[in-house]
Coordinates of C-alpha atoms and ligand atoms in Angstrom, one line a residue:
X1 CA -68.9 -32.2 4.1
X2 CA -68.1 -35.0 1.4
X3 CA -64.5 -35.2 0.3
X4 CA -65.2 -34.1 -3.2
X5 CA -66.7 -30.7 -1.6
X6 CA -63.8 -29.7 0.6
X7 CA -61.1 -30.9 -2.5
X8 CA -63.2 -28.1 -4.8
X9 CA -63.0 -25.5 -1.9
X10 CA -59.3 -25.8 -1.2
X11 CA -59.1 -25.0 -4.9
X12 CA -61.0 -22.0 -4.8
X13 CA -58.9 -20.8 -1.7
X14 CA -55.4 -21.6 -3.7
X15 CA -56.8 -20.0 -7.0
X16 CA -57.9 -17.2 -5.1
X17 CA -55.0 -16.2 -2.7
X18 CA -52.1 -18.1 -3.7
X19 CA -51.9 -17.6 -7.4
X20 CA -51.6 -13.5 -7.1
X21 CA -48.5 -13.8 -9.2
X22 CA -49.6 -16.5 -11.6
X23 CA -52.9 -14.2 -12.2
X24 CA -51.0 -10.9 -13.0
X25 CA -49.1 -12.6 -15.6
X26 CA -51.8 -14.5 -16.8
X27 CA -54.2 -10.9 -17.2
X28 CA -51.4 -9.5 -19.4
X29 CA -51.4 -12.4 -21.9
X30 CA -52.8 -11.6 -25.4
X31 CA -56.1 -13.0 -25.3
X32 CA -56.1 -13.6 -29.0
X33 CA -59.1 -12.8 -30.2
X34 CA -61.5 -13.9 -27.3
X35 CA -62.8 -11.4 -24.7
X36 CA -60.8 -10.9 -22.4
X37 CA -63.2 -12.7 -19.5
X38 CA -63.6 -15.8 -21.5
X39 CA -60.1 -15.6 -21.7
X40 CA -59.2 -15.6 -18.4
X41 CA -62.1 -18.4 -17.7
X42 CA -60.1 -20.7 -19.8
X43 CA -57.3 -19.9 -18.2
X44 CA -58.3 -20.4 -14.6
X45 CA -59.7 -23.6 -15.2
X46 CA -56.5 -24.6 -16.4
X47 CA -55.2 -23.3 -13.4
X48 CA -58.0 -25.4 -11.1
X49 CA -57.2 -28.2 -13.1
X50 CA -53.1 -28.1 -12.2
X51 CA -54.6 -28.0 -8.6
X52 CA -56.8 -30.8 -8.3
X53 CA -54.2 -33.1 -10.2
X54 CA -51.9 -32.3 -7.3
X55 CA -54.8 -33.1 -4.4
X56 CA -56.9 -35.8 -6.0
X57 CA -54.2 -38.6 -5.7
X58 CA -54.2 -38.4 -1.8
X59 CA -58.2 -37.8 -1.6
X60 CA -59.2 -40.6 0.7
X61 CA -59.5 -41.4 4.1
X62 CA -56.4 -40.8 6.5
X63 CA -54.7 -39.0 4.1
X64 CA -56.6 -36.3 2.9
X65 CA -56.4 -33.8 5.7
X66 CA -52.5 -34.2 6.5
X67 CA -52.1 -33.7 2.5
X68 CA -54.6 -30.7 2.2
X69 CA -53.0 -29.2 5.4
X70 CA -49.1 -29.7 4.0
X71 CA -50.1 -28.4 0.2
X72 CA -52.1 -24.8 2.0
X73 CA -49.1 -24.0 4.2
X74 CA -46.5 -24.7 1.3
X75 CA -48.3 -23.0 -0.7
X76 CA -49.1 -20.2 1.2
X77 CA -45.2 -20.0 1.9
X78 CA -44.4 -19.8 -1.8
X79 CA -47.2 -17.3 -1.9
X80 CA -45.6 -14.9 0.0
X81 CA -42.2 -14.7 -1.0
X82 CA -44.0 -14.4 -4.7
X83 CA -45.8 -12.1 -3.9
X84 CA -43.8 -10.0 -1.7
X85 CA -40.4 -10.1 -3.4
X86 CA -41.1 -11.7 -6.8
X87 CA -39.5 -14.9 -6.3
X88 CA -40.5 -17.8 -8.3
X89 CA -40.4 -21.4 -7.5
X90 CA -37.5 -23.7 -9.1
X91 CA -35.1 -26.2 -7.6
X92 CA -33.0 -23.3 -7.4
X93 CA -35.0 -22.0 -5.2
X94 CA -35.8 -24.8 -3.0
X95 CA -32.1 -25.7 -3.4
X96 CA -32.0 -22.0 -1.0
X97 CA -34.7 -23.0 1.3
X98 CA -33.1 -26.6 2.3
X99 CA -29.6 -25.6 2.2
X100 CA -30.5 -22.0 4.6
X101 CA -28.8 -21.9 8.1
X102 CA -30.9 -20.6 11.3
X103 CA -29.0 -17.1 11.2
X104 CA -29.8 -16.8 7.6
X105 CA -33.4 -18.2 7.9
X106 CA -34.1 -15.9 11.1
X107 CA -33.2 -12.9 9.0
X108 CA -37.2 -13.7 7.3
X109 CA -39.4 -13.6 10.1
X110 CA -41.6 -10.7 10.3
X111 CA -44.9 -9.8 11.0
X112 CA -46.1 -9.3 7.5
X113 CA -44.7 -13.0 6.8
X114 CA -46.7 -14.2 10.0
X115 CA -49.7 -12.8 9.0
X116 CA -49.7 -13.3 5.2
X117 CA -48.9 -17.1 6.1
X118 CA -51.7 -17.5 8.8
X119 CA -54.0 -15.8 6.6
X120 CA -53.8 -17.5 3.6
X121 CA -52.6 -21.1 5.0
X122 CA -52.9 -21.5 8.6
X123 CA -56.6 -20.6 8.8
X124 CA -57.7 -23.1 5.9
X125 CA -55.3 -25.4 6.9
X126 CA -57.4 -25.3 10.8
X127 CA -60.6 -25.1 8.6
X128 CA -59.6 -28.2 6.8
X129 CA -58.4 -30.2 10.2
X130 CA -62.2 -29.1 12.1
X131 CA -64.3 -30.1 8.9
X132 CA -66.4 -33.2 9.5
X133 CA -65.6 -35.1 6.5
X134 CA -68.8 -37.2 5.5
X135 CA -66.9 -40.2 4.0
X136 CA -69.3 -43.2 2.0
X137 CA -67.5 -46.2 1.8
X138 CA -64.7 -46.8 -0.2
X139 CA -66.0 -48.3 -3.4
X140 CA -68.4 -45.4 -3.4
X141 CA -65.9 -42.6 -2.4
X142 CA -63.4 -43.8 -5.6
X143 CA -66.4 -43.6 -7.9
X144 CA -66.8 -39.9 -6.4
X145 CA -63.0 -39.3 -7.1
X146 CA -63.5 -40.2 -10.6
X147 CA -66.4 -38.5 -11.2
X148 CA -64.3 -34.9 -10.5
X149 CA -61.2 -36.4 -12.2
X150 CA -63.3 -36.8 -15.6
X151 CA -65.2 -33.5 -15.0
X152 CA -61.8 -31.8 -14.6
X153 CA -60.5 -33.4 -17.8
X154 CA -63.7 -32.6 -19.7
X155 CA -63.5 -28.7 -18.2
X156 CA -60.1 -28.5 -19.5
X157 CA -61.2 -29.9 -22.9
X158 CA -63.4 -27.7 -23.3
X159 CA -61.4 -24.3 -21.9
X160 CA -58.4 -25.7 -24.4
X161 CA -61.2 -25.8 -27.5
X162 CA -62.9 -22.3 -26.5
X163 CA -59.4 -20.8 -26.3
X164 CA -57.5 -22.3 -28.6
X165 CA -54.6 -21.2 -30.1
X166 CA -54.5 -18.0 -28.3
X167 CA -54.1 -20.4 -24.9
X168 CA -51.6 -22.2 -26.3
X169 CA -49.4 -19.1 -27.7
X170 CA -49.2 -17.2 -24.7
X171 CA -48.2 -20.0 -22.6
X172 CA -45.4 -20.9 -24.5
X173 CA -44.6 -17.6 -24.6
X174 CA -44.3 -17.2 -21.0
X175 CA -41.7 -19.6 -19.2
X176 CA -42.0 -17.5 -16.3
X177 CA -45.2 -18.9 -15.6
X178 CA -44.5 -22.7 -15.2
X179 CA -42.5 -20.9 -12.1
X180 CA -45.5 -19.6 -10.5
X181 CA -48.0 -21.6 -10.8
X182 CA -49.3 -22.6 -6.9
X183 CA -48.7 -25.4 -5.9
X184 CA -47.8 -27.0 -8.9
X185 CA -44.4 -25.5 -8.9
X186 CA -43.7 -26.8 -5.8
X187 CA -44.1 -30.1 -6.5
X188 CA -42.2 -29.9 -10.0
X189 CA -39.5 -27.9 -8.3
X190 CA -39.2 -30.2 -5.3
X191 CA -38.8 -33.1 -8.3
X192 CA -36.3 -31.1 -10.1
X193 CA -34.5 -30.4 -6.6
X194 CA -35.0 -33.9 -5.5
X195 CA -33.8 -35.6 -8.5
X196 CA -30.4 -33.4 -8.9
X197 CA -29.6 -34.1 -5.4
X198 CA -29.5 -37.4 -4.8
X199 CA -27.6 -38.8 -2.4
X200 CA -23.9 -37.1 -2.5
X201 CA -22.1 -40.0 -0.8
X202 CA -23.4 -41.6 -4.6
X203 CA -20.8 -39.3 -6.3
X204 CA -17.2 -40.2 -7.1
X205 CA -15.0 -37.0 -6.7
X206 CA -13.3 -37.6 -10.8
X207 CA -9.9 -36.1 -10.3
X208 CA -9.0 -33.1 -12.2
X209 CA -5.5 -31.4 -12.8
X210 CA -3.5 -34.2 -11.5
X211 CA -0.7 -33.3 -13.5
X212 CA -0.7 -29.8 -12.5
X213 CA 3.2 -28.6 -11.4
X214 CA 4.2 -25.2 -11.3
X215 CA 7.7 -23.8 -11.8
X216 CA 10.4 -23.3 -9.3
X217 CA 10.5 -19.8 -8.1
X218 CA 13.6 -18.4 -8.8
X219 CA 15.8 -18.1 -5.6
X220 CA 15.0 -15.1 -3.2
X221 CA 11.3 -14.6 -4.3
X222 CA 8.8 -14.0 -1.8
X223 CA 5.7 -16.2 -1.4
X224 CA 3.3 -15.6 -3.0
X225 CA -0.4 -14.8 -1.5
X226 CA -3.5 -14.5 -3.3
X227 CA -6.9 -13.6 -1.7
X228 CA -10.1 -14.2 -3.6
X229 CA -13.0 -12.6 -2.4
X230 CA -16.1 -14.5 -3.5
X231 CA -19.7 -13.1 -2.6
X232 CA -22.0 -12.0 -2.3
X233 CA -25.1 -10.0 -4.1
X234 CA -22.9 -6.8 -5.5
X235 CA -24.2 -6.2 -8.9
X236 CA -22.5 -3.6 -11.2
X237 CA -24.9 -1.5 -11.5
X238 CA -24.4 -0.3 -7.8
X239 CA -20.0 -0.7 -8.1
X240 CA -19.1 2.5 -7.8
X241 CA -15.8 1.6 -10.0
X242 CA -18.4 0.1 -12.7
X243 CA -19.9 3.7 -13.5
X244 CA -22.5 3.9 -10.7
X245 CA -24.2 7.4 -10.1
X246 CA -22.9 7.0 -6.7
X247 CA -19.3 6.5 -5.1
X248 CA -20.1 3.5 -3.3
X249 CA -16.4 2.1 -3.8
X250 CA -14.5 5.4 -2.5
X251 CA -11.7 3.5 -1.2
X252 CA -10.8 1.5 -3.9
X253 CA -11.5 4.1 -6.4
X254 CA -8.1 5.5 -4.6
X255 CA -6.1 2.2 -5.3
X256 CA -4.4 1.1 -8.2
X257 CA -6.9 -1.8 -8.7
X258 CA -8.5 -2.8 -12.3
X259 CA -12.1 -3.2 -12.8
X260 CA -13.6 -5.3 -15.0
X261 CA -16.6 -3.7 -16.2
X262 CA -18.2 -6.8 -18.2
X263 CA -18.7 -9.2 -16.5
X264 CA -22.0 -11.8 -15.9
X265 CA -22.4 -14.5 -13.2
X266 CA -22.9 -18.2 -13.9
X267 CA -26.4 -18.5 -12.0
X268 CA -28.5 -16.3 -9.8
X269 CA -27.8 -17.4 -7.0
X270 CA -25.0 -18.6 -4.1
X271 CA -26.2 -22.1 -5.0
X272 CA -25.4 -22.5 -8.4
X273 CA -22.6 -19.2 -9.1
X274 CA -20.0 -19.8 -6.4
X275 CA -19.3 -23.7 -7.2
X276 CA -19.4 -22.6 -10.9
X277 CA -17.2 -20.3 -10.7
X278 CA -14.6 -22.8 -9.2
X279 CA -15.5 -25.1 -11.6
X280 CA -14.2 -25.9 -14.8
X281 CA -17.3 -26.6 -16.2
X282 CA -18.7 -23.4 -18.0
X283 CA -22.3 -22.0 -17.6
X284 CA -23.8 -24.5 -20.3
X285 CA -22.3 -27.5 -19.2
X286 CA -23.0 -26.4 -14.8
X287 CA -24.9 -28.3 -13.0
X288 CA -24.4 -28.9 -8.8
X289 CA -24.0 -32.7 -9.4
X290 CA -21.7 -32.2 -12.3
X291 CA -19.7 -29.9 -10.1
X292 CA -19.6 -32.0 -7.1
X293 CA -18.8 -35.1 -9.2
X294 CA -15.2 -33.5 -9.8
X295 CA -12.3 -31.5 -8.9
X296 CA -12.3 -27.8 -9.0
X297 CA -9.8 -25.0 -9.1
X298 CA -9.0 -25.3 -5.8
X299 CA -7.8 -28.9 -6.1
X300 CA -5.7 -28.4 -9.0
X301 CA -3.5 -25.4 -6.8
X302 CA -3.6 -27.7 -4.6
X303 CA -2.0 -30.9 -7.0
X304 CA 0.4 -28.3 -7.8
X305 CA 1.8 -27.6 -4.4
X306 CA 0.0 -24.5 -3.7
X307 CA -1.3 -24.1 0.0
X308 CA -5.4 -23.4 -0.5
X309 CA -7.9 -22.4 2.9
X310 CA -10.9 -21.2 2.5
X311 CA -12.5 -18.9 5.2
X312 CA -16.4 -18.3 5.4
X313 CA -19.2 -15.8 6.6
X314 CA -21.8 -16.9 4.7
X315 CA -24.0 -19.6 4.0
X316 CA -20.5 -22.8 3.7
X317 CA -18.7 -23.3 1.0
X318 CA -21.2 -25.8 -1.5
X319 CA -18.8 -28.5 -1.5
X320 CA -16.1 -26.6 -3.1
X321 CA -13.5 -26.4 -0.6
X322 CA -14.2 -30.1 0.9
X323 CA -10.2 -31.5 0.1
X324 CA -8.5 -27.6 1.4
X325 CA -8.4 -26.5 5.0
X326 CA -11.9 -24.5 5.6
X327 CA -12.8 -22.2 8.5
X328 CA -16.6 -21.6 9.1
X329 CA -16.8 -18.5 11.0
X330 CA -20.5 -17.6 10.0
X331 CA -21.3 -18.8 13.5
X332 CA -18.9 -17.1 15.3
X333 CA -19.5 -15.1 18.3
X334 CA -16.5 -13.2 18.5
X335 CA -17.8 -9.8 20.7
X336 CA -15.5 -8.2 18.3
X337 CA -17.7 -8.7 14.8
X338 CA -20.3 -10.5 15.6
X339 CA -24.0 -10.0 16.8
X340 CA -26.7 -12.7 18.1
X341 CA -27.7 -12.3 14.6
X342 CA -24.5 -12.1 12.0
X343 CA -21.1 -11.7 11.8
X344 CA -19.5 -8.2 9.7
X345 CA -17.1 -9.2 7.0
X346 CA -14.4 -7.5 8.9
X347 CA -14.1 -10.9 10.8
X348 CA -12.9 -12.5 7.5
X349 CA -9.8 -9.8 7.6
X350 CA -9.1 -10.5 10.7
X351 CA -8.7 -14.0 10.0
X352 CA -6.9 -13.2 7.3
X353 CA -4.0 -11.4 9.3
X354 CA -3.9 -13.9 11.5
X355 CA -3.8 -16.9 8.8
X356 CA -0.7 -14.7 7.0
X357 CA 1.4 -15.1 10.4
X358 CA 1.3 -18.7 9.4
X359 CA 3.5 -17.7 6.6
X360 CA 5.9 -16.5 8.7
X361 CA 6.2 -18.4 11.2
X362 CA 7.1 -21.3 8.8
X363 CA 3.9 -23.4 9.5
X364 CA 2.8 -22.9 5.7
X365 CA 5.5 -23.1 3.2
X366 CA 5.4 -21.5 -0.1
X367 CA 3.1 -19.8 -2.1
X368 CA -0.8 -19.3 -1.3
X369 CA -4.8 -19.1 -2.5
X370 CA -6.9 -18.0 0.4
X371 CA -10.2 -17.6 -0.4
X372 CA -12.5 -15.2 1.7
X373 CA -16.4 -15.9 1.4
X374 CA -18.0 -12.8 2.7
X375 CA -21.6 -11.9 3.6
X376 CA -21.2 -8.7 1.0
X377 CA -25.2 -7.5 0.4
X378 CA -26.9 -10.6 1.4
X379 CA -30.3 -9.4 1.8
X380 CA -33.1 -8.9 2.8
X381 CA -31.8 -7.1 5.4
X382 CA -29.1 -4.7 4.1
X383 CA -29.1 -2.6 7.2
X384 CA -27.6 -5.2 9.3
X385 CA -24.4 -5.8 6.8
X386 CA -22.5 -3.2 7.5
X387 CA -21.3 -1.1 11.3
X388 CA -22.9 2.3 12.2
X389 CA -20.0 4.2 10.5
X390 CA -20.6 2.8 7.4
X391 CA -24.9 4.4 7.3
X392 CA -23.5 6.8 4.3
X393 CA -26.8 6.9 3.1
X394 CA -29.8 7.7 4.6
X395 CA -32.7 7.2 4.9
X396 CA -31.9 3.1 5.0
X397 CA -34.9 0.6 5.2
X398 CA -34.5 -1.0 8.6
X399 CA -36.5 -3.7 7.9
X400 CA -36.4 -7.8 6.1
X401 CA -40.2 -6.3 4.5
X402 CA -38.5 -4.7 2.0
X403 CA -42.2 -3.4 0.4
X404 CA -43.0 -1.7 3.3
X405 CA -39.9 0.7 2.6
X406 CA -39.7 3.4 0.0
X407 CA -37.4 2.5 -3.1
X408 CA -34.8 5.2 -1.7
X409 CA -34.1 3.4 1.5
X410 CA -33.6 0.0 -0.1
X411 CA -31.4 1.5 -2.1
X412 CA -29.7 3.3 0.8
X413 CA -29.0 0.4 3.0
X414 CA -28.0 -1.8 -0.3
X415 CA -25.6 0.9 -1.0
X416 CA -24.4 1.3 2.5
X417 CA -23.3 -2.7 2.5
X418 CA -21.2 -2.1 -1.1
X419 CA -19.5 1.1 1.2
X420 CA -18.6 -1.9 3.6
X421 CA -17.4 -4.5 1.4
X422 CA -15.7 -1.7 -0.5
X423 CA -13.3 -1.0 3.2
X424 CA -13.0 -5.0 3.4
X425 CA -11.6 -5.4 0.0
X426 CA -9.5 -2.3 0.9
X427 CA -8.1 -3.9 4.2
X428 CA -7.4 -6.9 2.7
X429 CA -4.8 -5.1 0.3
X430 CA -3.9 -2.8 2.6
X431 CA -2.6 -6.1 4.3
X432 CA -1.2 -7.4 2.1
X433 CA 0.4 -4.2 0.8
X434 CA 2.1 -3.8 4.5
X435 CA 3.2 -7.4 4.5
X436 CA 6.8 -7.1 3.3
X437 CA 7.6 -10.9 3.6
X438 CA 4.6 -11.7 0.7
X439 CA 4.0 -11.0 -2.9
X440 CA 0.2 -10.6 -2.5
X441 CA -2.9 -10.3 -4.7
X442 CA -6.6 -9.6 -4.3
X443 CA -9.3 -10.8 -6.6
X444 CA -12.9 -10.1 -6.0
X445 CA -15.9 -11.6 -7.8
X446 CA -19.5 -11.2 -6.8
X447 CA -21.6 -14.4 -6.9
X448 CA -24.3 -13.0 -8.4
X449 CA -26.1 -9.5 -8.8
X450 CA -29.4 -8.3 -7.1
X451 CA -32.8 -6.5 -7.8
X452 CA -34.2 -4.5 -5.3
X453 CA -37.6 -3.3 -6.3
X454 CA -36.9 -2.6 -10.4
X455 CA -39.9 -3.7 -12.3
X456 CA -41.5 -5.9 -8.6
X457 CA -38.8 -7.6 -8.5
X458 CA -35.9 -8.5 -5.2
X459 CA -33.2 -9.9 -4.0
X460 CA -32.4 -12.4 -6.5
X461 CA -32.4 -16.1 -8.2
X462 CA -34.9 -15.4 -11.1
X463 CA -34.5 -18.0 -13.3
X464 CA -31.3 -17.4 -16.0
X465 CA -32.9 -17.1 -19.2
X466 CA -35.5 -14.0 -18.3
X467 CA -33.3 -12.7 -15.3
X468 CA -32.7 -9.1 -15.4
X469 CA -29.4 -7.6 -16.0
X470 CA -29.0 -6.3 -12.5
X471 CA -29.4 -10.3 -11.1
X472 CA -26.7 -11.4 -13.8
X473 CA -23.9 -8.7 -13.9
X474 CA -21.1 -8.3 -11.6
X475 CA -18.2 -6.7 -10.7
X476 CA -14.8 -7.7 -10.6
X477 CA -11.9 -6.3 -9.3
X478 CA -8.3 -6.9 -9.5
X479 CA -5.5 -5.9 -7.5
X480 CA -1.6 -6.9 -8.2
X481 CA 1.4 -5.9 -5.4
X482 CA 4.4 -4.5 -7.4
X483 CA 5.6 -7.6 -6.5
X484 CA 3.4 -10.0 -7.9
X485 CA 3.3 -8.3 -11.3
X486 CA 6.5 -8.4 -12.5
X487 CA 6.4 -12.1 -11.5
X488 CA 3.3 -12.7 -13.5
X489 CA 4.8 -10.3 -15.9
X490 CA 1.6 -8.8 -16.6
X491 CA 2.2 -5.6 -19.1
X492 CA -0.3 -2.9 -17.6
X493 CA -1.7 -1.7 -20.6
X494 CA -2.6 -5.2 -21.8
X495 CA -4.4 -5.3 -18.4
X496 CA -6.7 -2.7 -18.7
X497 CA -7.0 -3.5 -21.8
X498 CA -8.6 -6.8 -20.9
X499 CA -10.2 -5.2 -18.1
X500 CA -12.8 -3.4 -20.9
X501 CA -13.4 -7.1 -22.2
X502 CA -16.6 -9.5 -21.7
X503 CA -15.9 -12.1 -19.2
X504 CA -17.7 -13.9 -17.4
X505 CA -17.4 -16.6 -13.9
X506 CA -16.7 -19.3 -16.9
X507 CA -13.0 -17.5 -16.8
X508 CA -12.7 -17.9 -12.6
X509 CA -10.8 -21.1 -13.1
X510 CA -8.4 -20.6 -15.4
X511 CA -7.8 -16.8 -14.0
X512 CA -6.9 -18.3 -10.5
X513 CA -4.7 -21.2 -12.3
X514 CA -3.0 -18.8 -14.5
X515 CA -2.1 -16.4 -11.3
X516 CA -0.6 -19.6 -10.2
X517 CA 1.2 -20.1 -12.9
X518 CA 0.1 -23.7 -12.8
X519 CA 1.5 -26.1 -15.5
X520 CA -1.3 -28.4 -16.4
X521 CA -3.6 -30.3 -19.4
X522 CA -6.7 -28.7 -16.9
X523 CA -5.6 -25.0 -17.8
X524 CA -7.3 -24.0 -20.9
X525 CA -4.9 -20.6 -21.7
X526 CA -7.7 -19.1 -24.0
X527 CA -10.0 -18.6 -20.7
X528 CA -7.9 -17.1 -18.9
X529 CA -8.3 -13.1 -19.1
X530 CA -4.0 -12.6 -18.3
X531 CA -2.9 -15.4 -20.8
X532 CA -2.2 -12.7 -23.0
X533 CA -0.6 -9.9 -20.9
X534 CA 2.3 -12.3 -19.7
X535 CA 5.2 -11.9 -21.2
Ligands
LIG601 ZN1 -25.2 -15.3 -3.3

């Protein structure tokens, strides 16, 4: 075949099969005026013509078939998590994809994904490789090349003058498109993802909070110890505190805990949420690099003498806890909590107990943030978050295709891994309540929520600005010892009070500086959602 030939076929195959997405949003545009098929016409050459601009460039000789063959497999890839759990393509995304571990990554594979992939990339991607490609020389092959470069600019010409203003409308009107567009996305997120993450060695950590002191406690206090649970997935809409249908939080719901019933994450997803919400930074002003280029709430405690660790069972800490004492036990195999495949949360309470003899011992002086990163409802598969005893609700989808199970039992295994981290935030009061030597407290904030199935969409890490509520509201839940309340002097009226109030991960920092009762010019006291209860 000539080169131009196979370019125009690879185009077909990725308009056909890996633009499923990009088609169903482009059928429900307002056409306008036109008919609807002349419509469409426009708008797939449009589409062809985002698809050659990518595979033209590195049309010749050598490089065509490694090029076609890497640009059907991506795109097939991107195809199928689009397809099958309404993903789209952003940096944010790919940010996921790059920064994944092997447990988390393993947790994918499944037949449907083999075959989806072979189908739609591995096959043309062999076709491609076997093809004969009947090359002219060079000279000749370039004027060939610009021959289908003009013909693609006139075909566009002409589909942007035959559709006009209707075109034009309904694209602007639909950001979610620029997101699914295959490949094209991938190369614009991979840019996006590329140029936000430069090298990290480049960044200077700016200090933050240097001046941060905190008062002497008065003689005969306790330490004291607060947990933050961070993570992962929980959305309100299924915290059984936060009004859900279902109890799905029966053994807080019996603790004197306060729950925050407004609140929205900073991103949708682990990536972008959980060094926000340490940051000082503020949805508007987040980015990663931003983030990474300076301190964060755990460094000020720390400038102010208080003792910060950071234990994980998810996918690391982002960065956040690089200058505190960190404890990876994601890859644990402790017989105890931990499967070939994932580790249960209660490994982090474990920890924790064992962390808190520290305190007695003497080998940590003083008071104490420990922050607990757990695997909450990391999906896809729900069913393996939680132990046996903790299948409430049944039937559960036992399965990482989460189309191939009714909405019920997506549901029922989500809800089953918000029974479990409902006992882990439990246990971890529950120790702290039977420690006698500490003043603790517990805060937990989810990173981010989760969709699982409403209106095509799942999991999460739609893009902010059209996300669904479910992906963007979270709960969070305090819980003070006697203790620890009369030091903060927190009034408990004025606390639930605040608890009815919007807030959102922008308050994170000053809420865990403000438990602190750090002294610095980093703590803004109009952020933090206790300022006003202390006396
Ligand atoms: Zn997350």
């Amino acid at each position: 075949m000539r080169a131009n030939t196979v370019l125009l076929l690879c185009t077909a195959w990725l308009l056909a099969f890996a633009n499923f997405r990009a088609w169903k949003l482009l059928a429900a545009l307002d056409p306008g005026g036109l008919p609807h098929w002349l419509f469409l016409l426009c708008l797939g050459v449009l589409l062809a013509m985002t698809i050659l601009v990518l595979l033209l460039p590195l049309s010749f000789k050598w490089a065509i078939k490694p090029w076609l063959v890497i640009v059907l497999l991506c795109a097939a890839g991107a195809a199928f998590f689009m397809d099958d759990f309404g993903a789209v393509v952003d940096r944010h995304t790919l940010r996921s994809v790059f920064e994944t571990n092997a447990r988390e990554a393993g947790e994918w594979l499944s037949w449907r994904m083999a075959w989806k992939i072979g189908a739609t990339g591995v096959l043309p991607a062999l076709l491609v490789l076997w093809t004969r490609i009947d090359w002219q020389p060079f000279p000749r092959e370039l004027w060939s090349r610009a021959k289908l470069a003009l013909i693609v600019v006139a075909a566009s010409a002409v589909a942007i003058g035959v559709g006009g203003r209707g075109v034009a409308s309904s694209l602007r009107n639909q950001r979610e498109l620029g997101h699914v567009i295959n490949p094209m996305a991938i190369a614009s997120g991979l840019y996006a993802y590329v140029d936000n993450a430069r090298p990290q060695a480049a960044i200077v950590v700016q200090p933050l909070g240097r001046d941060a002191t905190r008062p002497a406690a008065p003689t005969g206090t306790k330490p004291q110890v607060l947990v933050f649970i961070a993570g992962e997935s929980v959305r309100a809409a299924s915290w059984g505190l936060s009004g859900y249908a279902r109890q799905t939080t029966p053994q807080l719901a019996r603790l004197p805990v306060t729950n925050f019933t407004d609140v929205r994450s900073c991103g949708t997803d682990t990536a972008v949420s959980l060094p926000c919400m340490f940051s000082n930074l503020g949805r508007k002003d987040f980015s990663e690099r931003a983030a990474l280029g300076r301190e964060n709430a755990l460094d000020v405690l720390a400038h102010a003498g208080v003792d910060v660790a950071w234990f994980d069972n998810n996918t690391g800490d982002k960065g956040i806890a690089r200058r505190v004492h960190e404890t990876e036990l994601q890859n644990s195999t402790d017989p105890a909590w931990c499967s070939a495949r994932n580790c249960f949360d209660g490994i982090l309470v474990d920890a924790l107990k064992k962390t808190l003899a520290a305190t007695h011992d003497g080998s940590v002086h003083g008071d104490r943030v420990i922050v607990l990163h757990v695997k909450g409802s990391h999906g896809p598969a729900y069913y393996q978050r939680y132990p046996k005893e903790f299948e409430h609700f049944t039937p559960v989808c036992r399965s990482n295709e989460l189309q191939t199970c009714t909405p019920e039992q997506i549901r029922n295994a989500y809800d089953n891994s918000v029974l479990y981290t409902d006992s882990i935030i439990a246990s971890v009061i529950g120790t702290l309540q039977d420690d006698h030597a500490i003043d603790g407290a517990v805060l937990f904030v989810s990173d981010h929520g989760e969709s699982l199935g409403e209106n095509g969409l799942y999991l999460h890490g739609a893009p902010y600005a059209f996300a669904p509520d479910v992906q963007t509201r979270i709960p969070m839940t305090l819980w003070l010892s006697d203790g620890f309340r009369q030091r903060n002097g927190v009034a408990a009226d004025c606390l639930a009070r605040q608890a009815a109030q919007p807030w959102s991960h922008d308050n994170i920092f000053d809420f865990l500086l403000g438990m602190m009762h750090v002294r610095s010019s980093a703590y803004r006291p109009q952020l933090d959602p206790l300022r006003q209860c202390r006396a």
